[in-house]
Short mmCIF file of C-alpha atoms in Angstrom, two decimals:
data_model
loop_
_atom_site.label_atom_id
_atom_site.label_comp_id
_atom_site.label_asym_id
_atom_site.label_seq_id
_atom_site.Cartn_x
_atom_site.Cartn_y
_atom_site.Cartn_z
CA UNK J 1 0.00 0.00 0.00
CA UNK J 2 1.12 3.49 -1.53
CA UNK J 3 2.75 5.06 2.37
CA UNK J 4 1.01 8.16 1.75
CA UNK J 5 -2.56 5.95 1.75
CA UNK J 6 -1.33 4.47 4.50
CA UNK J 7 -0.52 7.67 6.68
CA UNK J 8 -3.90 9.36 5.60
CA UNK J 9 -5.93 6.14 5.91
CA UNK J 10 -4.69 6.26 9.59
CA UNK J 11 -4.38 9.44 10.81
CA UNK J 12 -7.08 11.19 9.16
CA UNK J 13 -10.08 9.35 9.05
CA UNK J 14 -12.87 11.95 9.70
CA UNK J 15 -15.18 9.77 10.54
CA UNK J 16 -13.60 8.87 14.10
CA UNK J 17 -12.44 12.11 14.74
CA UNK J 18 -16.25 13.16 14.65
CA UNK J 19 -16.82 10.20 17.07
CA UNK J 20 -14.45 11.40 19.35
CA UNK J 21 -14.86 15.26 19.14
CA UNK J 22 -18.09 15.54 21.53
CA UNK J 23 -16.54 13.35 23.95
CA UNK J 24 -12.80 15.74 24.20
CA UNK J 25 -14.88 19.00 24.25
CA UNK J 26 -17.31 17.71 27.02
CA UNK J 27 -15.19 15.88 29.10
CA UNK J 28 -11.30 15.96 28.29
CA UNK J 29 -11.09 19.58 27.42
CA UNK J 30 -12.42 20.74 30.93
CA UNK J 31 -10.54 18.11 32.50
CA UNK J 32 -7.44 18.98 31.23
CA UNK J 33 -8.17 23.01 32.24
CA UNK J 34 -8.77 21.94 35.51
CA UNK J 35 -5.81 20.21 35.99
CA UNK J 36 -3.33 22.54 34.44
CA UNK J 37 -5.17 25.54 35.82
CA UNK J 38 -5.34 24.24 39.24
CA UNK J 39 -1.47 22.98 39.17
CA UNK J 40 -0.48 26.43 37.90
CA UNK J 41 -2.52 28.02 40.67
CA UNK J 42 -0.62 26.16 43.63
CA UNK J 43 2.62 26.05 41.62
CA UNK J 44 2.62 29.80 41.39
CA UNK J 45 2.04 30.32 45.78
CA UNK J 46 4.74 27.39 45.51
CA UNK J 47 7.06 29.18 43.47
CA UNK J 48 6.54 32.01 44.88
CA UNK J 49 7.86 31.12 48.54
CA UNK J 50 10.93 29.20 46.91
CA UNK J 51 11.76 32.33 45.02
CA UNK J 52 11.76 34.19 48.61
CA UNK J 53 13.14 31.87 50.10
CA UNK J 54 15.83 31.72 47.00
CA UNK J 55 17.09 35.30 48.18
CA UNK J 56 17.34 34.96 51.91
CA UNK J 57 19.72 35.94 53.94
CA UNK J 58 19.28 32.85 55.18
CA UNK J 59 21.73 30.28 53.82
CA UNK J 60 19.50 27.10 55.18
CA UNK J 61 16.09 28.49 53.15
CA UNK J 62 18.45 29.62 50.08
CA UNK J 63 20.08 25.84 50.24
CA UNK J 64 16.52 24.09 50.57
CA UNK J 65 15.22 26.00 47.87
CA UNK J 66 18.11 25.30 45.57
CA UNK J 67 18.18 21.51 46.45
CA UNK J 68 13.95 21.26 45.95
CA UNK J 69 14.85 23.27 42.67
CA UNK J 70 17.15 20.88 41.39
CA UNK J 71 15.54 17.69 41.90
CA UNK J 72 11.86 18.29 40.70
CA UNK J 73 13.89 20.24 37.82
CA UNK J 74 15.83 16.85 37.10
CA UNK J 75 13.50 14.26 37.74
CA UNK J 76 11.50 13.42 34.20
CA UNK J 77 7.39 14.69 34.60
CA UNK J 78 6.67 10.97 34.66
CA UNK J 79 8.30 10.02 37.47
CA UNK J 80 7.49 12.46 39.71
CA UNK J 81 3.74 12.13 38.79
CA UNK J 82 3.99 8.38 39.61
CA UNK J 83 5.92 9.02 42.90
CA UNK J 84 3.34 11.34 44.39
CA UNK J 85 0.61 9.70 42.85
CA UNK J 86 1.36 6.03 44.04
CA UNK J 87 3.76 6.57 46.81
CA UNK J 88 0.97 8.97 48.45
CA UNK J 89 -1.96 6.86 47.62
CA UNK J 90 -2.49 5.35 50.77
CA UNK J 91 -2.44 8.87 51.93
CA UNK J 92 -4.89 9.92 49.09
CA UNK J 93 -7.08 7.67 49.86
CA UNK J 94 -7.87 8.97 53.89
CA UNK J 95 -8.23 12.07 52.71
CA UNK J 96 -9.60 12.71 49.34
CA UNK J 97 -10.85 9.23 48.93
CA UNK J 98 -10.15 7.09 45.81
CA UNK J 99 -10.03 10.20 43.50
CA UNK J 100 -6.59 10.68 41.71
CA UNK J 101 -6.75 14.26 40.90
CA UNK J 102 -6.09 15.95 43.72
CA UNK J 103 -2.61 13.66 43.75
CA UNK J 104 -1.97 14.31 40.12
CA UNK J 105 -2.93 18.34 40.49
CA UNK J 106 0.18 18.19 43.49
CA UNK J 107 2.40 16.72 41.35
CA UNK J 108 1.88 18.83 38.90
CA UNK J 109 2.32 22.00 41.01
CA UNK J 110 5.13 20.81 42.49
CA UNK J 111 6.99 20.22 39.26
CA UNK J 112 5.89 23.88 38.56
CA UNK J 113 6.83 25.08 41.14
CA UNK J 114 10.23 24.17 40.51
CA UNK J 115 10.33 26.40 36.98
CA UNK J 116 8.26 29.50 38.39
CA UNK J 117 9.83 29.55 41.11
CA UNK J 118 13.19 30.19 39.41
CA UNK J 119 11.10 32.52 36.70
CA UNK J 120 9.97 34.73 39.95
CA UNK J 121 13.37 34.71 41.48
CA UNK J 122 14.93 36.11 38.34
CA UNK J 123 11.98 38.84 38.02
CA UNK J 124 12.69 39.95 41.39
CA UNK J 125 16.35 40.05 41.26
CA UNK J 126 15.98 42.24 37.98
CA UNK J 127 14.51 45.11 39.87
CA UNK J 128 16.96 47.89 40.54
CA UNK J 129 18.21 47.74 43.73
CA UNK J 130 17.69 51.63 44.46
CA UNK J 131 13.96 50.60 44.40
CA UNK J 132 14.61 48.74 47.86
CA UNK J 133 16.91 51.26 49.26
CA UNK J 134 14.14 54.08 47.93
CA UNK J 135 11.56 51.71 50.13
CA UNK J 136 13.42 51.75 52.97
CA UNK J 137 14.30 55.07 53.18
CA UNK J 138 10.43 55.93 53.16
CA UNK J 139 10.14 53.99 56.38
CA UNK J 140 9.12 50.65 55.02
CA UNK J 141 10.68 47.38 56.79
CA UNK J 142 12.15 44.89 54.64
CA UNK J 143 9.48 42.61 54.49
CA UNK J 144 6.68 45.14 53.44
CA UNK J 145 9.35 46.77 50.60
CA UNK J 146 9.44 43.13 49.27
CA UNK J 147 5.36 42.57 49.26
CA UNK J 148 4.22 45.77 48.29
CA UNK J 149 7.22 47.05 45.62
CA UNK J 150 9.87 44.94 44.84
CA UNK J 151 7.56 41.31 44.01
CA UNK J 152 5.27 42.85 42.14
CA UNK J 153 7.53 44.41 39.73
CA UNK J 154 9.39 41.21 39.73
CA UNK J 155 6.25 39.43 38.94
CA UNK J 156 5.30 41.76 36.35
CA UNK J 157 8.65 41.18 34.38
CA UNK J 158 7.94 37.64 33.75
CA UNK J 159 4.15 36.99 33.19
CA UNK J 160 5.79 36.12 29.51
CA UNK J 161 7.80 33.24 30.99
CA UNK J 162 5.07 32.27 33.88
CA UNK J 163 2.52 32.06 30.52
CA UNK J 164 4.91 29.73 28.95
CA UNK J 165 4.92 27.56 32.07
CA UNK J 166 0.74 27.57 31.69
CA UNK J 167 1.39 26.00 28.26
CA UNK J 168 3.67 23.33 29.54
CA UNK J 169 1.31 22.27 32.10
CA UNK J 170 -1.21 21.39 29.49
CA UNK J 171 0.72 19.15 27.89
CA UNK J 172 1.77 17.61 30.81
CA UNK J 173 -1.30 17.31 32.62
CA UNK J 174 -1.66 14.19 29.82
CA UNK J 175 0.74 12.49 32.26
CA UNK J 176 -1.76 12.15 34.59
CA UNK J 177 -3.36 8.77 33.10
CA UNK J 178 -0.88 7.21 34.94
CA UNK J 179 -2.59 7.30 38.05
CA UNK J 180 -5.80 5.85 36.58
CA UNK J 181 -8.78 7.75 35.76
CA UNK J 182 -12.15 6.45 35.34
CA UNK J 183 -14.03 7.73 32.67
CA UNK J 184 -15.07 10.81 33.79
CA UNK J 185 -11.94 12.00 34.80
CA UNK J 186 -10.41 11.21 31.35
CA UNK J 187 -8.57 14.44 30.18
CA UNK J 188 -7.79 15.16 26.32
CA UNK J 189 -4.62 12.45 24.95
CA UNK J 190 -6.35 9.84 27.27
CA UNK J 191 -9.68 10.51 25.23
CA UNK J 192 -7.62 10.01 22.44
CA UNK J 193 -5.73 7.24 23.15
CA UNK J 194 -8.94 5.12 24.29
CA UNK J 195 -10.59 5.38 20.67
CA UNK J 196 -7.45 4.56 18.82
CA UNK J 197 -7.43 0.92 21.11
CA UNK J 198 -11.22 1.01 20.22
CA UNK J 199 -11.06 1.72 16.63
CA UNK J 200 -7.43 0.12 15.98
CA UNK J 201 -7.15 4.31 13.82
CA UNK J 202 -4.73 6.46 15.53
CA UNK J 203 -7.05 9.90 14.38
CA UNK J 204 -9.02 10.32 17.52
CA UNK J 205 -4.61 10.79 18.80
CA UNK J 206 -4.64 13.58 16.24
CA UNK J 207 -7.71 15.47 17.34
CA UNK J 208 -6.59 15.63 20.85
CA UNK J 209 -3.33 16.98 19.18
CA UNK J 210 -5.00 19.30 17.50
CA UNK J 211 -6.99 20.34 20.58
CA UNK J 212 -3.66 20.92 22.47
CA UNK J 213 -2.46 23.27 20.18
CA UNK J 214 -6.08 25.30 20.09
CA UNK J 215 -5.22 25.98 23.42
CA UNK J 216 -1.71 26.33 23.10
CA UNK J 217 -1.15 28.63 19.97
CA UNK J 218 -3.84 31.54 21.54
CA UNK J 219 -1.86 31.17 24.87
CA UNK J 220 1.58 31.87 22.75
CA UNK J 221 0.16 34.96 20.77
CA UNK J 222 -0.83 36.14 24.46
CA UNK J 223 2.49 35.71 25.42
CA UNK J 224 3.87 37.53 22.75
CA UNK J 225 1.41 40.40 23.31
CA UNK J 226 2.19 40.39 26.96
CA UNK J 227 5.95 40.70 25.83
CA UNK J 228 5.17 44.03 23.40
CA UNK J 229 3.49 45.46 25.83
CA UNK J 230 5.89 45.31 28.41
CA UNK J 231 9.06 46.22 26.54
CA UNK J 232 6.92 49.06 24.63
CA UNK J 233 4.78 50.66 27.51
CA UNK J 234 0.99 51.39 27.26
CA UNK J 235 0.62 53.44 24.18
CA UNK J 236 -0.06 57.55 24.79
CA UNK J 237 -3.31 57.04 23.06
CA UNK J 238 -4.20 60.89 24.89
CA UNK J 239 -1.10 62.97 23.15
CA UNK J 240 -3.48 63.72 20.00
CA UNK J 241 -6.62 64.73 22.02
CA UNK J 242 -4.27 66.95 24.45
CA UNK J 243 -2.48 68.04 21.01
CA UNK J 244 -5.92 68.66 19.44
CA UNK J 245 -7.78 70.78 23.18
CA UNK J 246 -4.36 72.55 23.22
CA UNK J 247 -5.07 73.81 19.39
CA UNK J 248 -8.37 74.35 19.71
CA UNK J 249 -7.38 76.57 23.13
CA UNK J 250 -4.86 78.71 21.05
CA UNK J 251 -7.39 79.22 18.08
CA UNK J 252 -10.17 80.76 20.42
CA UNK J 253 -7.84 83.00 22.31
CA UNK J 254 -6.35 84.15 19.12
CA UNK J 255 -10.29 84.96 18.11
CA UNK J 256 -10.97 86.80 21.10
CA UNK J 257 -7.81 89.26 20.81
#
């Protein structure tokens, strides 16, 4: 068979793709929101207090944060997922009951954590160090200088890079089949990958593909928005009124003398 055929004849059948589109939209496209939304959520506080903790004067919290850093950095997606998710099972399972997500949404936020972290810590350290002393010097202790001016410039800097980190924890919240997940909890590429065993036709794959990048591509032109608007600066879309009111000024004075 001509390979072409073959490559169409599996990858692009329409028919199962419109099998398995109502099924991704209903259920794996919220599930996979929810999990990458959630993990960004509590890998953002996460990264957050490692990025603090990155810059303390305190050589024990700067040490802990660097070792943390390193390891969820290093250790592949997978294998993290499966430590949490089976070595804290029995755990899991007190608590939350027999419901993986919650696991899989902690390992997921504390591989994040381990990127924005380091993406906050580099935002912060960017700010120019008059802007503590300036803090300071209007009374403010070094604690509130941090919370109320330095981290929120810092965090400003890098919503490009902490966007980027949203898009990578979509993809990998497909890792989360691991754990098991019963049918309702399926998310987009487990969707997929259930009607290409059914059918034996690897399309449903590419429509969960193809779903991944509809939510990735509009997150990357965001990014790159985001990016322009913080190199460039809101645009003075008031200098031609002003111009215009200043004219208009100068033209009735001129009538009136």
């Amino acid at each position: 068979m001509d390979p072409l055929s073959t490559l169409w004849e599996t990858f692009f059948d329409w028919d199962a793709m419109r099998e398995a589109l109502p099924e991704m939209l209903t259920v794996g496209l919220p599930n996979t929101l929810i999990l990458a939304v959630s993990a960004a959520l509590l890998g953002s506080v996460l990264g957050l207090l490692l990025a603090v903790a990155g810059i303390s004067r305190s050589r024990w919290l700067r040490w802990t944060a660097r070792v943390y850093t390193d390891v969820f950095r290093g250790l592949p997606a997978a294998a993290t997922i499966l430590l949490i998710g089976v070595g804290l099972a029995p755990l899991g399972m007190q608590v939350w009951g027999p419901d993986p997500y919650p696991l899989g949404i902690l390992a997921l936020s504390l591989i994040a954590a381990a990127y924005i972290g380091e993406i906050f810590r580099s935002g912060i350290q960017s700010v120019e160090a008059a802007q503590l002393e300036g803090a300071r010097a209007l009374g403010f202790s070094w604690a509130d200088a941090m919370r109320l001016v330095i981290i929120p410039q810092g965090i400003r800097r890098v919503l490009p890079a902490w966007v980027n980190q949203l898009i990578a924890l979509i993809k990998d919240s497909s890792l989360v089949y691991f754990l098991g997940l019963v049918a309702s909890q399926r998310e987009l590429f487990r969707i997929g990958q259930d009607y290409a065993a059914t059918t034996g036709n690897e399309s449903a794959l590419l429509l969960a593909g193809l779903c991944y990048l509809a939510l990735t591509v509009p997150l990357t032109h965001v990014v790159n928005w985001i990016d322009r608007r913080l190199r460039n600066g809101r645009p003075a879309t008031g200098s031609t009124e002003d111009d215009d009111d200043t004219a208009s000024y100068a033209a009735t004075e001129g009538d009136r003398r």
